[in-house]
Protein backbone atom coordinates (compact mmCIF):
# COMPACT_ATOMS: atom_id res chain seq x y z
CA UNK A 1 0.00 0.00 0.00
CA UNK A 2 1.44 3.41 -0.91
CA UNK A 3 1.86 6.28 1.53
CA UNK A 4 -1.09 8.27 0.16
CA UNK A 5 -3.49 5.36 0.55
CA UNK A 6 -2.16 4.73 4.02
CA UNK A 7 -2.72 8.36 4.99
CA UNK A 8 -6.21 8.20 3.55
CA UNK A 9 -7.10 5.26 5.82
CA UNK A 10 -5.35 6.84 8.77
CA UNK A 11 -7.50 9.96 8.56
CA UNK A 12 -10.64 7.84 8.08
CA UNK A 13 -9.79 5.85 11.19
CA UNK A 14 -9.01 8.98 13.18
CA UNK A 15 -12.30 10.66 12.31
CA UNK A 16 -14.18 7.44 13.00
CA UNK A 17 -12.48 7.27 16.39
CA UNK A 18 -13.28 10.90 17.19
CA UNK A 19 -16.98 10.39 16.37
CA UNK A 20 -17.08 7.17 18.33
CA UNK A 21 -15.43 8.73 21.40
CA UNK A 22 -17.97 11.51 21.29
CA UNK A 23 -20.94 9.07 21.24
CA UNK A 24 -19.27 6.85 23.75
CA UNK A 25 -18.92 9.62 26.32
CA UNK A 26 -22.58 10.46 25.97
CA UNK A 27 -23.64 6.82 26.37
CA UNK A 28 -21.46 6.34 29.43
CA UNK A 29 -22.98 9.47 30.89
CA UNK A 30 -26.50 8.11 30.24
CA UNK A 31 -25.52 4.86 31.87
CA UNK A 32 -24.19 6.60 34.99
CA UNK A 33 -27.34 8.67 35.27
CA UNK A 34 -29.66 5.68 34.98
CA UNK A 35 -27.70 3.87 37.67
CA UNK A 36 -28.21 6.71 40.11
CA UNK A 37 -32.01 6.89 39.76
CA UNK A 38 -32.75 4.11 42.23
CA UNK A 39 -35.75 5.75 43.85
CA UNK A 40 -38.15 4.82 41.05
CA UNK A 41 -40.21 1.66 41.44
CA UNK A 42 -42.46 -0.83 39.65
CA UNK A 43 -43.02 -0.55 35.91
CA UNK A 44 -40.77 2.50 35.63
CA UNK A 45 -38.01 0.59 37.33
CA UNK A 46 -38.40 -2.34 34.91
CA UNK A 47 -38.25 -0.20 31.80
CA UNK A 48 -35.33 1.68 33.31
CA UNK A 49 -33.50 -1.61 33.73
CA UNK A 50 -34.24 -2.54 30.11
CA UNK A 51 -32.79 0.75 29.03
CA UNK A 52 -29.69 0.17 31.12
CA UNK A 53 -29.24 -3.25 29.49
CA UNK A 54 -29.49 -1.73 26.02
CA UNK A 55 -27.13 1.11 26.91
CA UNK A 56 -24.63 -1.33 28.40
CA UNK A 57 -24.57 -3.33 25.20
CA UNK A 58 -24.06 -0.18 23.14
CA UNK A 59 -21.21 0.93 25.39
CA UNK A 60 -19.62 -2.51 25.17
CA UNK A 61 -19.79 -2.67 21.38
CA UNK A 62 -18.39 0.86 21.16
CA UNK A 63 -15.47 -0.20 23.32
CA UNK A 64 -14.83 -3.20 21.08
CA UNK A 65 -14.87 -1.03 17.98
CA UNK A 66 -12.56 1.51 19.64
CA UNK A 67 -10.10 -1.27 20.36
CA UNK A 68 -10.22 -2.35 16.73
CA UNK A 69 -9.65 1.20 15.51
CA UNK A 70 -6.73 1.70 17.90
CA UNK A 71 -5.30 -1.61 16.76
CA UNK A 72 -5.62 -0.58 13.09
CA UNK A 73 -3.89 2.75 13.84
CA UNK A 74 -1.05 0.88 15.57
CA UNK A 75 -0.76 -1.32 12.52
CA UNK A 76 -0.43 1.78 10.34
CA UNK A 77 2.44 2.96 12.58
CA UNK A 78 4.29 -0.33 12.46
CA UNK A 79 3.62 -0.82 8.76
CA UNK A 80 1.39 -3.89 8.78
CA UNK A 81 -1.90 -2.15 8.03
CA UNK A 82 -3.89 -3.78 5.22
CA UNK A 83 -2.25 -7.16 5.72
CA UNK A 84 -4.58 -9.92 6.88
CA UNK A 85 -3.66 -11.14 10.37
CA UNK A 86 -4.88 -14.61 9.47
CA UNK A 87 -3.14 -15.40 6.19
CA UNK A 88 -0.72 -12.47 5.68
CA UNK A 89 -2.27 -11.60 2.32
CA UNK A 90 -3.20 -8.04 1.41
CA UNK A 91 -6.78 -7.13 2.30
CA UNK A 92 -8.53 -5.63 -0.79
CA UNK A 93 -8.71 -1.83 -0.61
CA UNK A 94 -12.47 -1.93 -1.25
CA UNK A 95 -12.94 -3.92 1.95
CA UNK A 96 -10.80 -1.47 3.94
CA UNK A 97 -12.71 1.41 2.38
CA UNK A 98 -16.00 -0.04 3.66
CA UNK A 99 -14.57 -0.86 7.09
CA UNK A 100 -11.14 0.62 7.77
CA UNK A 101 -10.80 -1.14 11.14
CA UNK A 102 -10.85 -4.71 9.76
CA UNK A 103 -7.70 -6.75 10.29
CA UNK A 104 -8.80 -9.92 8.48
CA UNK A 105 -9.63 -10.66 4.85
CA UNK A 106 -13.10 -11.96 3.99
CA UNK A 107 -11.96 -15.59 3.92
CA UNK A 108 -10.31 -15.43 7.35
CA UNK A 109 -13.19 -13.42 8.79
CA UNK A 110 -15.68 -16.05 7.67
CA UNK A 111 -13.49 -18.85 8.96
CA UNK A 112 -13.30 -17.08 12.33
CA UNK A 113 -17.04 -16.46 12.51
CA UNK A 114 -17.97 -20.04 11.67
CA UNK A 115 -15.39 -21.41 14.14
ZN1 LIG B 1 -6.80 -13.78 5.45
PDB file of C-alpha atoms and ligand atoms in Angstrom:
ATOM      1  CA  UNK A   1       0.000   0.000   0.000  1.00  0.00           C
ATOM      2  CA  UNK A   2       1.444   3.410  -0.905  1.00  0.00           C
ATOM      3  CA  UNK A   3       1.857   6.275   1.527  1.00  0.00           C
ATOM      4  CA  UNK A   4      -1.091   8.266   0.158  1.00  0.00           C
ATOM      5  CA  UNK A   5      -3.490   5.356   0.547  1.00  0.00           C
ATOM      6  CA  UNK A   6      -2.163   4.730   4.020  1.00  0.00           C
ATOM      7  CA  UNK A   7      -2.722   8.365   4.985  1.00  0.00           C
ATOM      8  CA  UNK A   8      -6.215   8.200   3.552  1.00  0.00           C
ATOM      9  CA  UNK A   9      -7.096   5.259   5.815  1.00  0.00           C
ATOM     10  CA  UNK A  10      -5.348   6.840   8.767  1.00  0.00           C
ATOM     11  CA  UNK A  11      -7.500   9.956   8.558  1.00  0.00           C
ATOM     12  CA  UNK A  12     -10.638   7.843   8.079  1.00  0.00           C
ATOM     13  CA  UNK A  13      -9.786   5.852  11.194  1.00  0.00           C
ATOM     14  CA  UNK A  14      -9.015   8.982  13.180  1.00  0.00           C
ATOM     15  CA  UNK A  15     -12.299  10.658  12.311  1.00  0.00           C
ATOM     16  CA  UNK A  16     -14.178   7.444  13.002  1.00  0.00           C
ATOM     17  CA  UNK A  17     -12.484   7.270  16.393  1.00  0.00           C
ATOM     18  CA  UNK A  18     -13.284  10.899  17.194  1.00  0.00           C
ATOM     19  CA  UNK A  19     -16.976  10.387  16.366  1.00  0.00           C
ATOM     20  CA  UNK A  20     -17.076   7.170  18.334  1.00  0.00           C
ATOM     21  CA  UNK A  21     -15.433   8.730  21.396  1.00  0.00           C
ATOM     22  CA  UNK A  22     -17.972  11.509  21.293  1.00  0.00           C
ATOM     23  CA  UNK A  23     -20.940   9.074  21.241  1.00  0.00           C
ATOM     24  CA  UNK A  24     -19.270   6.853  23.750  1.00  0.00           C
ATOM     25  CA  UNK A  25     -18.925   9.620  26.321  1.00  0.00           C
ATOM     26  CA  UNK A  26     -22.576  10.461  25.974  1.00  0.00           C
ATOM     27  CA  UNK A  27     -23.642   6.824  26.368  1.00  0.00           C
ATOM     28  CA  UNK A  28     -21.462   6.335  29.426  1.00  0.00           C
ATOM     29  CA  UNK A  29     -22.977   9.474  30.892  1.00  0.00           C
ATOM     30  CA  UNK A  30     -26.504   8.105  30.244  1.00  0.00           C
ATOM     31  CA  UNK A  31     -25.518   4.863  31.866  1.00  0.00           C
ATOM     32  CA  UNK A  32     -24.189   6.596  34.986  1.00  0.00           C
ATOM     33  CA  UNK A  33     -27.343   8.669  35.266  1.00  0.00           C
ATOM     34  CA  UNK A  34     -29.657   5.678  34.977  1.00  0.00           C
ATOM     35  CA  UNK A  35     -27.695   3.872  37.675  1.00  0.00           C
ATOM     36  CA  UNK A  36     -28.209   6.707  40.108  1.00  0.00           C
ATOM     37  CA  UNK A  37     -32.010   6.887  39.762  1.00  0.00           C
ATOM     38  CA  UNK A  38     -32.752   4.111  42.226  1.00  0.00           C
ATOM     39  CA  UNK A  39     -35.755   5.752  43.846  1.00  0.00           C
ATOM     40  CA  UNK A  40     -38.154   4.825  41.053  1.00  0.00           C
ATOM     41  CA  UNK A  41     -40.210   1.658  41.436  1.00  0.00           C
ATOM     42  CA  UNK A  42     -42.457  -0.831  39.650  1.00  0.00           C
ATOM     43  CA  UNK A  43     -43.020  -0.552  35.910  1.00  0.00           C
ATOM     44  CA  UNK A  44     -40.773   2.497  35.632  1.00  0.00           C
ATOM     45  CA  UNK A  45     -38.006   0.587  37.332  1.00  0.00           C
ATOM     46  CA  UNK A  46     -38.403  -2.341  34.914  1.00  0.00           C
ATOM     47  CA  UNK A  47     -38.245  -0.195  31.801  1.00  0.00           C
ATOM     48  CA  UNK A  48     -35.334   1.683  33.307  1.00  0.00           C
ATOM     49  CA  UNK A  49     -33.504  -1.615  33.735  1.00  0.00           C
ATOM     50  CA  UNK A  50     -34.245  -2.544  30.112  1.00  0.00           C
ATOM     51  CA  UNK A  51     -32.785   0.749  29.030  1.00  0.00           C
ATOM     52  CA  UNK A  52     -29.687   0.169  31.116  1.00  0.00           C
ATOM     53  CA  UNK A  53     -29.236  -3.251  29.492  1.00  0.00           C
ATOM     54  CA  UNK A  54     -29.491  -1.729  26.021  1.00  0.00           C
ATOM     55  CA  UNK A  55     -27.129   1.110  26.906  1.00  0.00           C
ATOM     56  CA  UNK A  56     -24.627  -1.332  28.400  1.00  0.00           C
ATOM     57  CA  UNK A  57     -24.571  -3.328  25.198  1.00  0.00           C
ATOM     58  CA  UNK A  58     -24.059  -0.179  23.140  1.00  0.00           C
ATOM     59  CA  UNK A  59     -21.211   0.934  25.393  1.00  0.00           C
ATOM     60  CA  UNK A  60     -19.622  -2.512  25.173  1.00  0.00           C
ATOM     61  CA  UNK A  61     -19.791  -2.665  21.381  1.00  0.00           C
ATOM     62  CA  UNK A  62     -18.387   0.863  21.163  1.00  0.00           C
ATOM     63  CA  UNK A  63     -15.468  -0.204  23.323  1.00  0.00           C
ATOM     64  CA  UNK A  64     -14.832  -3.199  21.081  1.00  0.00           C
ATOM     65  CA  UNK A  65     -14.868  -1.026  17.980  1.00  0.00           C
ATOM     66  CA  UNK A  66     -12.564   1.510  19.644  1.00  0.00           C
ATOM     67  CA  UNK A  67     -10.100  -1.267  20.362  1.00  0.00           C
ATOM     68  CA  UNK A  68     -10.216  -2.346  16.727  1.00  0.00           C
ATOM     69  CA  UNK A  69      -9.653   1.198  15.511  1.00  0.00           C
ATOM     70  CA  UNK A  70      -6.731   1.696  17.901  1.00  0.00           C
ATOM     71  CA  UNK A  71      -5.298  -1.608  16.764  1.00  0.00           C
ATOM     72  CA  UNK A  72      -5.617  -0.578  13.092  1.00  0.00           C
ATOM     73  CA  UNK A  73      -3.887   2.754  13.842  1.00  0.00           C
ATOM     74  CA  UNK A  74      -1.052   0.876  15.570  1.00  0.00           C
ATOM     75  CA  UNK A  75      -0.757  -1.318  12.522  1.00  0.00           C
ATOM     76  CA  UNK A  76      -0.431   1.780  10.342  1.00  0.00           C
ATOM     77  CA  UNK A  77       2.436   2.958  12.577  1.00  0.00           C
ATOM     78  CA  UNK A  78       4.290  -0.325  12.458  1.00  0.00           C
ATOM     79  CA  UNK A  79       3.619  -0.823   8.755  1.00  0.00           C
ATOM     80  CA  UNK A  80       1.387  -3.888   8.782  1.00  0.00           C
ATOM     81  CA  UNK A  81      -1.903  -2.147   8.026  1.00  0.00           C
ATOM     82  CA  UNK A  82      -3.890  -3.778   5.225  1.00  0.00           C
ATOM     83  CA  UNK A  83      -2.248  -7.160   5.721  1.00  0.00           C
ATOM     84  CA  UNK A  84      -4.584  -9.922   6.883  1.00  0.00           C
ATOM     85  CA  UNK A  85      -3.658 -11.136  10.372  1.00  0.00           C
ATOM     86  CA  UNK A  86      -4.884 -14.607   9.470  1.00  0.00           C
ATOM     87  CA  UNK A  87      -3.144 -15.399   6.190  1.00  0.00           C
ATOM     88  CA  UNK A  88      -0.716 -12.467   5.675  1.00  0.00           C
ATOM     89  CA  UNK A  89      -2.273 -11.599   2.316  1.00  0.00           C
ATOM     90  CA  UNK A  90      -3.202  -8.044   1.413  1.00  0.00           C
ATOM     91  CA  UNK A  91      -6.782  -7.127   2.299  1.00  0.00           C
ATOM     92  CA  UNK A  92      -8.526  -5.631  -0.786  1.00  0.00           C
ATOM     93  CA  UNK A  93      -8.709  -1.832  -0.611  1.00  0.00           C
ATOM     94  CA  UNK A  94     -12.471  -1.928  -1.250  1.00  0.00           C
ATOM     95  CA  UNK A  95     -12.935  -3.920   1.953  1.00  0.00           C
ATOM     96  CA  UNK A  96     -10.805  -1.466   3.936  1.00  0.00           C
ATOM     97  CA  UNK A  97     -12.709   1.409   2.380  1.00  0.00           C
ATOM     98  CA  UNK A  98     -16.001  -0.038   3.660  1.00  0.00           C
ATOM     99  CA  UNK A  99     -14.572  -0.864   7.093  1.00  0.00           C
ATOM    100  CA  UNK A 100     -11.137   0.618   7.768  1.00  0.00           C
ATOM    101  CA  UNK A 101     -10.803  -1.136  11.137  1.00  0.00           C
ATOM    102  CA  UNK A 102     -10.852  -4.706   9.764  1.00  0.00           C
ATOM    103  CA  UNK A 103      -7.700  -6.752  10.292  1.00  0.00           C
ATOM    104  CA  UNK A 104      -8.801  -9.924   8.484  1.00  0.00           C
ATOM    105  CA  UNK A 105      -9.632 -10.658   4.845  1.00  0.00           C
ATOM    106  CA  UNK A 106     -13.105 -11.959   3.987  1.00  0.00           C
ATOM    107  CA  UNK A 107     -11.962 -15.590   3.916  1.00  0.00           C
ATOM    108  CA  UNK A 108     -10.309 -15.431   7.352  1.00  0.00           C
ATOM    109  CA  UNK A 109     -13.191 -13.417   8.786  1.00  0.00           C
ATOM    110  CA  UNK A 110     -15.685 -16.053   7.675  1.00  0.00           C
ATOM    111  CA  UNK A 111     -13.492 -18.850   8.965  1.00  0.00           C
ATOM    112  CA  UNK A 112     -13.295 -17.076  12.328  1.00  0.00           C
ATOM    113  CA  UNK A 113     -17.038 -16.458  12.514  1.00  0.00           C
ATOM    114  CA  UNK A 114     -17.968 -20.040  11.672  1.00  0.00           C
ATOM    115  CA  UNK A 115     -15.387 -21.410  14.137  1.00  0.00           C
TER     116      UNK A 115
HETATM  117 ZN1  LIG B   1      -6.802 -13.779   5.448  1.00  0.00          ZN
END
